[in-house]
Amino acid sequence: MNKIIIIAISFIFYNCACQERSIAVENLSASYESWVAGVRGGGSGINFYVDLKTELSKEIELKKVIFRGYEVPFEKQDNFHFIARIKTEGNQQKFDGDDSQIYTSPKNALTLAENEAILIFLKNGKEIRQTIKEVKEKPMLLYPSAKPKN
């Protein structure tokens, strides 16, 4: 009898833990697009997008993404759209006499597949990580070096 009670309690805790770790994966789509500035030294990066089908509940907040070794915070566009702007090392150039540091987004030691990401949520102040296996790639943005003439 004691074994049955222990198994039942374990099953309940297991189900609660799984639900807490799994936040709204079916409720969102994740995509990214790489970009390169049209001028030498203008920088490059990745824009990472999360689009929700329904709003997150009030106790859940989308904080950061870990993608391709970078960990950056999200900017909330509205209640359904979030963007994380990752600045990469490409197309960065220092000029003679330039003492400024080249800025790139902070790195994270986690190793993921090319199209995997980890979304970091806060739920009632507790950090919850959710792995996204299939992040969709959008066509690369190539910014022109000068404004097109009309």
Coordinates of N, CA and C in Angstrom, one line a residue:
M1 N 0.8 -1.2 0.0 CA 0.0 0.0 0.0 C 0.9 1.3 0.0
N2 N 1.9 1.2 0.8 CA 2.8 2.4 0.9 C 3.5 2.7 -0.5
K3 N 3.8 1.6 -1.2 CA 4.5 1.7 -2.5 C 3.5 2.4 -3.5
I4 N 2.2 2.1 -3.4 CA 1.3 2.6 -4.3 C 1.1 4.1 -4.0
I5 N 1.1 4.5 -2.8 CA 1.0 5.9 -2.4 C 2.2 6.7 -2.9
I6 N 3.4 6.1 -2.7 CA 4.6 6.8 -3.1 C 4.7 6.9 -4.6
I7 N 4.2 5.9 -5.3 CA 4.2 6.0 -6.8 C 3.2 7.1 -7.2
A8 N 2.1 7.1 -6.6 CA 1.1 8.1 -7.0 C 1.6 9.5 -6.7
I9 N 2.2 9.7 -5.6 CA 2.7 11.1 -5.2 C 3.9 11.4 -6.2
S10 N 4.7 10.5 -6.5 CA 5.8 10.7 -7.5 C 5.3 11.1 -8.8
F11 N 4.2 10.4 -9.3 CA 3.6 10.7 -10.6 C 3.0 12.1 -10.6
I12 N 2.4 12.5 -9.5 CA 1.8 13.9 -9.4 C 2.9 14.9 -9.5
F13 N 4.0 14.8 -8.7 CA 5.1 15.7 -8.8 C 5.8 15.7 -10.1
Y14 N 5.9 14.6 -10.8 CA 6.5 14.5 -12.1 C 5.6 15.3 -13.1
N15 N 4.3 15.1 -13.1 CA 3.4 15.8 -14.0 C 3.5 17.3 -13.8
C16 N 3.6 17.8 -12.5 CA 3.6 19.2 -12.2 C 5.0 19.8 -12.7
A17 N 6.0 19.0 -12.5 CA 7.3 19.5 -13.0 C 7.4 19.6 -14.5
C18 N 6.8 18.7 -15.2 CA 6.8 18.7 -16.7 C 6.0 19.9 -17.2
Q19 N 4.9 20.2 -16.5 CA 4.1 21.3 -17.0 C 4.8 22.6 -16.8
E20 N 5.5 22.7 -15.7 CA 6.2 23.9 -15.4 C 7.4 24.2 -16.3
R21 N 8.1 23.1 -16.7 CA 9.2 23.2 -17.7 C 8.7 23.5 -19.1
S22 N 7.5 23.1 -19.4 CA 7.0 23.3 -20.8 C 6.0 24.5 -20.8
I23 N 6.5 25.6 -21.3 CA 5.7 26.8 -21.4 C 5.4 27.1 -22.8
A24 N 4.2 26.9 -23.2 CA 3.6 27.5 -24.4 C 4.4 27.2 -25.7
V25 N 5.1 26.0 -25.8 CA 5.8 25.7 -27.1 C 4.8 25.7 -28.2
E26 N 3.6 25.1 -28.0 CA 2.7 25.0 -29.1 C 2.0 26.4 -29.3
N27 N 2.2 27.3 -28.4 CA 1.6 28.6 -28.5 C 2.5 29.6 -29.2
L28 N 3.7 29.2 -29.7 CA 4.6 30.2 -30.3 C 5.3 29.6 -31.5
S29 N 5.8 30.5 -32.3 CA 6.7 30.2 -33.4 C 8.0 31.0 -33.3
A30 N 9.1 30.4 -33.6 CA 10.4 31.1 -33.5 C 11.1 31.1 -34.8
S31 N 11.7 32.2 -35.2 CA 12.4 32.4 -36.5 C 13.5 33.3 -36.3
Y32 N 14.4 33.4 -37.2 CA 15.6 34.3 -37.2 C 15.9 34.7 -38.6
E33 N 16.6 35.8 -38.7 CA 17.2 36.3 -40.0 C 18.5 36.9 -39.7
S34 N 19.5 36.6 -40.5 CA 20.8 37.2 -40.3 C 20.8 38.5 -41.1
W35 N 21.7 39.4 -40.8 CA 21.8 40.6 -41.5 C 23.3 41.1 -41.5
V36 N 23.6 41.8 -42.6 CA 24.9 42.4 -42.7 C 24.8 43.9 -43.2
A37 N 25.5 44.8 -42.5 CA 25.4 46.2 -42.9 C 26.0 46.4 -44.3
G38 N 25.6 47.4 -45.0 CA 26.0 47.6 -46.4 C 27.3 48.4 -46.5
V39 N 27.9 48.7 -45.3 CA 29.2 49.5 -45.3 C 30.2 48.7 -44.6
R40 N 31.4 48.8 -45.0 CA 32.5 48.1 -44.3 C 32.6 48.6 -42.9
G41 N 32.6 47.6 -42.0 CA 32.7 47.9 -40.5 C 31.4 48.2 -39.9
G42 N 30.3 48.1 -40.7 CA 29.0 48.5 -40.2 C 28.3 47.4 -39.3
G43 N 28.9 46.3 -39.2 CA 28.4 45.2 -38.3 C 27.6 44.2 -39.0
S44 N 27.2 43.2 -38.2 CA 26.3 42.1 -38.7 C 25.6 41.5 -37.5
G45 N 24.6 40.7 -37.7 CA 23.9 40.2 -36.6 C 22.8 39.2 -37.0
I46 N 22.1 38.9 -36.0 CA 20.9 38.0 -36.1 C 19.7 38.6 -35.4
N47 N 18.6 38.7 -36.1 CA 17.4 39.1 -35.4 C 16.6 37.8 -35.1
F48 N 16.3 37.6 -33.8 CA 15.6 36.4 -33.4 C 14.2 36.8 -33.0
Y49 N 13.2 36.2 -33.6 CA 11.8 36.5 -33.4 C 11.0 35.4 -32.7
V50 N 10.1 35.8 -31.8 CA 9.2 34.9 -31.2 C 7.8 35.5 -31.4
D51 N 6.9 34.8 -32.1 CA 5.5 35.2 -32.3 C 4.6 34.3 -31.6
L52 N 3.8 34.9 -30.7 CA 2.8 34.1 -29.9 C 1.4 34.1 -30.6
K53 N 0.7 33.0 -30.4 CA -0.6 32.8 -30.9 C -1.6 33.4 -29.9
T54 N -1.3 33.3 -28.6 CA -2.1 33.9 -27.5 C -1.1 34.6 -26.5
E55 N -1.5 35.5 -25.8 CA -0.7 36.2 -24.8 C -0.2 35.3 -23.7
L56 N 1.0 35.6 -23.2 CA 1.4 34.9 -22.0 C 0.6 35.3 -20.8
S57 N 0.5 34.4 -19.9 CA -0.3 34.8 -18.7 C 0.6 35.8 -17.9
K58 N -0.1 36.5 -17.0 CA 0.6 37.6 -16.3 C 1.8 37.2 -15.4
E59 N 1.8 35.9 -15.0 CA 2.9 35.5 -14.1 C 4.1 35.0 -14.9
I60 N 4.0 35.0 -16.3 CA 5.1 34.5 -17.1 C 5.6 35.7 -18.0
E61 N 7.0 35.8 -18.0 CA 7.6 36.8 -18.8 C 8.7 36.2 -19.6
L62 N 8.8 36.5 -20.9 CA 9.8 36.0 -21.8 C 11.0 36.9 -21.6
K63 N 12.2 36.4 -21.2 CA 13.3 37.2 -20.8 C 14.4 37.2 -21.9
K64 N 15.0 36.0 -22.2 CA 16.2 35.9 -23.0 C 16.1 34.7 -23.9
V65 N 17.0 34.7 -24.9 CA 17.2 33.6 -25.8 C 18.7 33.2 -25.8
I66 N 18.9 31.9 -25.9 CA 20.3 31.5 -26.2 C 20.2 30.8 -27.5
F67 N 21.0 31.4 -28.5 CA 21.0 31.0 -29.9 C 22.4 31.1 -30.5
R68 N 22.9 30.0 -31.0 CA 24.2 30.0 -31.7 C 25.3 30.5 -30.8
G69 N 25.2 30.2 -29.5 CA 26.2 30.6 -28.6 C 26.1 32.0 -27.9
Y70 N 25.1 32.7 -28.3 CA 24.8 34.1 -27.8 C 23.6 34.0 -26.8
E71 N 23.7 34.8 -25.8 CA 22.6 35.0 -24.9 C 22.2 36.4 -24.8
V72 N 21.0 36.8 -25.3 CA 20.6 38.2 -25.3 C 19.1 38.3 -24.8
P73 N 18.8 39.5 -24.3 CA 17.4 39.7 -23.8 C 16.5 40.0 -25.0
F74 N 15.2 39.8 -24.7 CA 14.1 40.1 -25.7 C 13.6 41.5 -25.5
E75 N 13.2 42.1 -26.6 CA 12.5 43.4 -26.6 C 11.1 43.1 -26.9
K76 N 10.2 43.6 -26.2 CA 8.7 43.3 -26.4 C 8.2 44.3 -27.4
Q77 N 7.8 43.8 -28.6 CA 7.2 44.7 -29.6 C 5.7 45.0 -29.2
D78 N 5.0 43.9 -28.9 CA 3.6 44.0 -28.4 C 3.4 42.7 -27.6
N79 N 2.2 42.5 -27.2 CA 1.9 41.3 -26.4 C 2.1 40.0 -27.1
F80 N 2.2 40.0 -28.5 CA 2.3 38.8 -29.3 C 3.7 38.7 -30.0
H81 N 4.5 39.7 -30.0 CA 5.7 39.7 -30.8 C 6.9 40.2 -30.0
F82 N 8.0 39.4 -30.0 CA 9.2 39.7 -29.3 C 10.4 39.6 -30.3
I83 N 11.5 40.4 -30.0 CA 12.7 40.3 -30.9 C 13.9 40.4 -30.0
A84 N 14.9 39.6 -30.3 CA 16.2 39.6 -29.6 C 17.2 40.0 -30.7
R85 N 18.0 41.0 -30.5 CA 18.9 41.5 -31.5 C 20.3 41.0 -31.1
I86 N 20.9 40.1 -31.9 CA 22.2 39.5 -31.6 C 23.2 40.2 -32.5
K87 N 24.2 40.8 -31.9 CA 25.3 41.4 -32.7 C 26.5 40.4 -32.8
T88 N 26.8 40.1 -34.0 CA 27.9 39.1 -34.2 C 29.2 39.7 -34.6
E89 N 30.2 38.9 -34.8 CA 31.6 39.4 -35.0 C 31.8 39.9 -36.4
G90 N 31.0 39.4 -37.4 CA 31.2 39.7 -38.8 C 31.1 41.1 -39.2
N91 N 31.8 41.6 -40.1 CA 31.8 42.9 -40.7 C 32.1 44.0 -39.6
Q92 N 32.9 43.6 -38.6 CA 33.4 44.6 -37.6 C 34.8 45.0 -38.0
Q93 N 35.0 46.3 -38.0 CA 36.4 46.7 -38.3 C 36.8 47.9 -37.5
K94 N 38.0 47.8 -37.0 CA 38.5 49.0 -36.3 C 39.3 49.8 -37.3
F95 N 39.3 51.1 -37.1 CA 40.1 52.0 -38.0 C 41.3 52.5 -37.2
D96 N 42.3 52.9 -38.0 CA 43.5 53.4 -37.3 C 43.2 54.5 -36.3
G97 N 43.8 54.4 -35.1 CA 43.5 55.4 -34.1 C 42.2 55.2 -33.3
D98 N 41.4 54.1 -33.7 CA 40.2 53.9 -33.0 C 40.5 53.0 -31.8
D99 N 40.2 53.5 -30.6 CA 40.5 52.8 -29.3 C 39.2 52.1 -28.8
S100 N 38.1 52.3 -29.5 CA 36.8 51.7 -29.0 C 36.9 50.2 -29.2
Q101 N 36.2 49.5 -28.4 CA 36.1 48.0 -28.4 C 35.0 47.6 -29.4
I102 N 35.2 46.5 -30.1 CA 34.2 46.0 -31.0 C 33.2 45.3 -30.1
Y103 N 31.9 45.7 -30.3 CA 30.8 45.2 -29.5 C 30.2 44.0 -30.1
T104 N 30.1 42.9 -29.4 CA 29.3 41.8 -29.9 C 28.4 41.3 -28.7
S105 N 27.4 40.6 -28.9 CA 26.5 40.1 -27.9 C 27.3 39.1 -27.0
P106 N 26.9 39.0 -25.7 CA 27.6 38.1 -24.8 C 27.4 36.6 -25.2
K107 N 28.5 35.8 -25.0 CA 28.5 34.4 -25.4 C 27.9 33.6 -24.2
N108 N 27.4 32.4 -24.6 CA 27.0 31.4 -23.6 C 27.7 30.1 -23.9
A109 N 28.0 29.3 -22.9 CA 28.8 28.1 -23.1 C 28.0 26.9 -23.6
L110 N 26.7 27.1 -23.7 CA 25.8 25.9 -24.1 C 26.1 25.7 -25.6
T111 N 26.1 24.4 -26.0 CA 26.2 24.0 -27.4 C 24.9 23.4 -27.8
L112 N 24.3 24.0 -28.9 CA 23.1 23.6 -29.4 C 23.2 23.4 -30.9
A113 N 22.3 22.7 -31.5 CA 22.3 22.5 -33.0 C 22.1 23.9 -33.6
E114 N 22.4 24.0 -34.9 CA 22.2 25.2 -35.7 C 20.8 25.8 -35.6
N115 N 19.8 25.0 -35.6 CA 18.4 25.5 -35.6 C 17.7 25.3 -34.3
E116 N 18.5 25.2 -33.2 CA 17.9 25.1 -31.8 C 18.2 26.3 -31.0
A117 N 17.3 26.6 -30.1 CA 17.4 27.8 -29.3 C 16.8 27.4 -27.9
I118 N 17.2 28.1 -26.9 CA 16.6 28.0 -25.6 C 16.0 29.3 -25.2
L119 N 14.7 29.3 -24.9 CA 14.0 30.5 -24.5 C 14.0 30.5 -22.9
I120 N 14.3 31.6 -22.3 CA 14.3 31.7 -20.9 C 13.1 32.6 -20.5
F121 N 12.3 32.0 -19.7 CA 11.1 32.6 -19.1 C 11.3 32.9 -17.6
L122 N 10.6 33.8 -17.1 CA 10.4 34.0 -15.7 C 9.0 33.7 -15.3
K123 N 8.7 32.7 -14.4 CA 7.4 32.4 -14.0 C 7.4 32.6 -12.5
N124 N 6.7 33.7 -12.0 CA 6.6 34.0 -10.6 C 8.0 34.1 -10.0
G125 N 8.9 34.8 -10.8 CA 10.3 35.0 -10.4 C 11.2 33.8 -10.5
K126 N 10.8 32.7 -11.0 CA 11.6 31.5 -11.1 C 11.9 31.3 -12.6
E127 N 13.2 31.1 -12.9 CA 13.7 30.9 -14.3 C 13.3 29.6 -14.8
I128 N 12.7 29.5 -16.0 CA 12.4 28.3 -16.7 C 12.9 28.3 -18.1
R129 N 13.6 27.3 -18.5 CA 14.2 27.2 -19.8 C 13.4 26.2 -20.7
Q130 N 13.2 26.7 -21.9 CA 12.4 25.8 -22.8 C 13.2 25.7 -24.1
T131 N 13.5 24.5 -24.5 CA 14.3 24.3 -25.8 C 13.3 24.3 -27.0
I132 N 13.7 25.0 -28.0 CA 13.0 25.1 -29.3 C 13.8 24.3 -30.3
K133 N 13.3 23.2 -30.8 CA 14.1 22.4 -31.7 C 14.2 22.9 -33.2
E134 N 13.1 23.5 -33.7 CA 13.0 23.9 -35.1 C 12.8 25.4 -35.3
V135 N 13.9 26.1 -35.2 CA 13.8 27.6 -35.4 C 13.9 27.8 -36.9
K136 N 12.9 28.5 -37.5 CA 12.8 28.7 -38.9 C 13.8 29.9 -39.3
E137 N 14.5 29.7 -40.4 CA 15.3 30.7 -41.0 C 14.6 31.5 -42.0
K138 N 14.7 32.8 -41.9 CA 14.1 33.8 -42.9 C 15.3 34.2 -43.8
P139 N 15.0 34.7 -45.0 CA 16.0 35.1 -45.9 C 16.9 36.2 -45.3
M140 N 18.2 36.2 -45.6 CA 19.2 37.1 -45.0 C 18.9 38.5 -45.5
L141 N 19.0 39.5 -44.6 CA 18.9 40.9 -44.9 C 20.2 41.5 -45.3
L142 N 20.4 42.0 -46.5 CA 21.6 42.6 -47.0 C 21.3 44.1 -47.2
Y143 N 21.7 44.9 -46.2 CA 21.4 46.3 -46.3 C 22.3 47.0 -47.4
P144 N 21.7 47.9 -48.2 CA 22.4 48.5 -49.3 C 23.5 49.5 -48.7
S145 N 24.5 49.8 -49.4 CA 25.6 50.7 -49.0 C 25.1 52.1 -49.1
A146 N 24.2 52.4 -49.9 CA 23.7 53.8 -50.0 C 22.2 53.7 -50.3
K147 N 21.5 54.8 -50.1 CA 20.1 54.9 -50.4 C 19.9 54.8 -51.9
P148 N 18.9 54.0 -52.3 CA 18.7 53.9 -53.8 C 18.2 55.3 -54.3
K149 N 18.6 55.6 -55.5 CA 18.2 56.9 -56.1 C 16.9 56.7 -56.8
N150 N 16.0 57.7 -56.6 CA 14.7 57.6 -57.2 C 14.7 58.0 -58.7

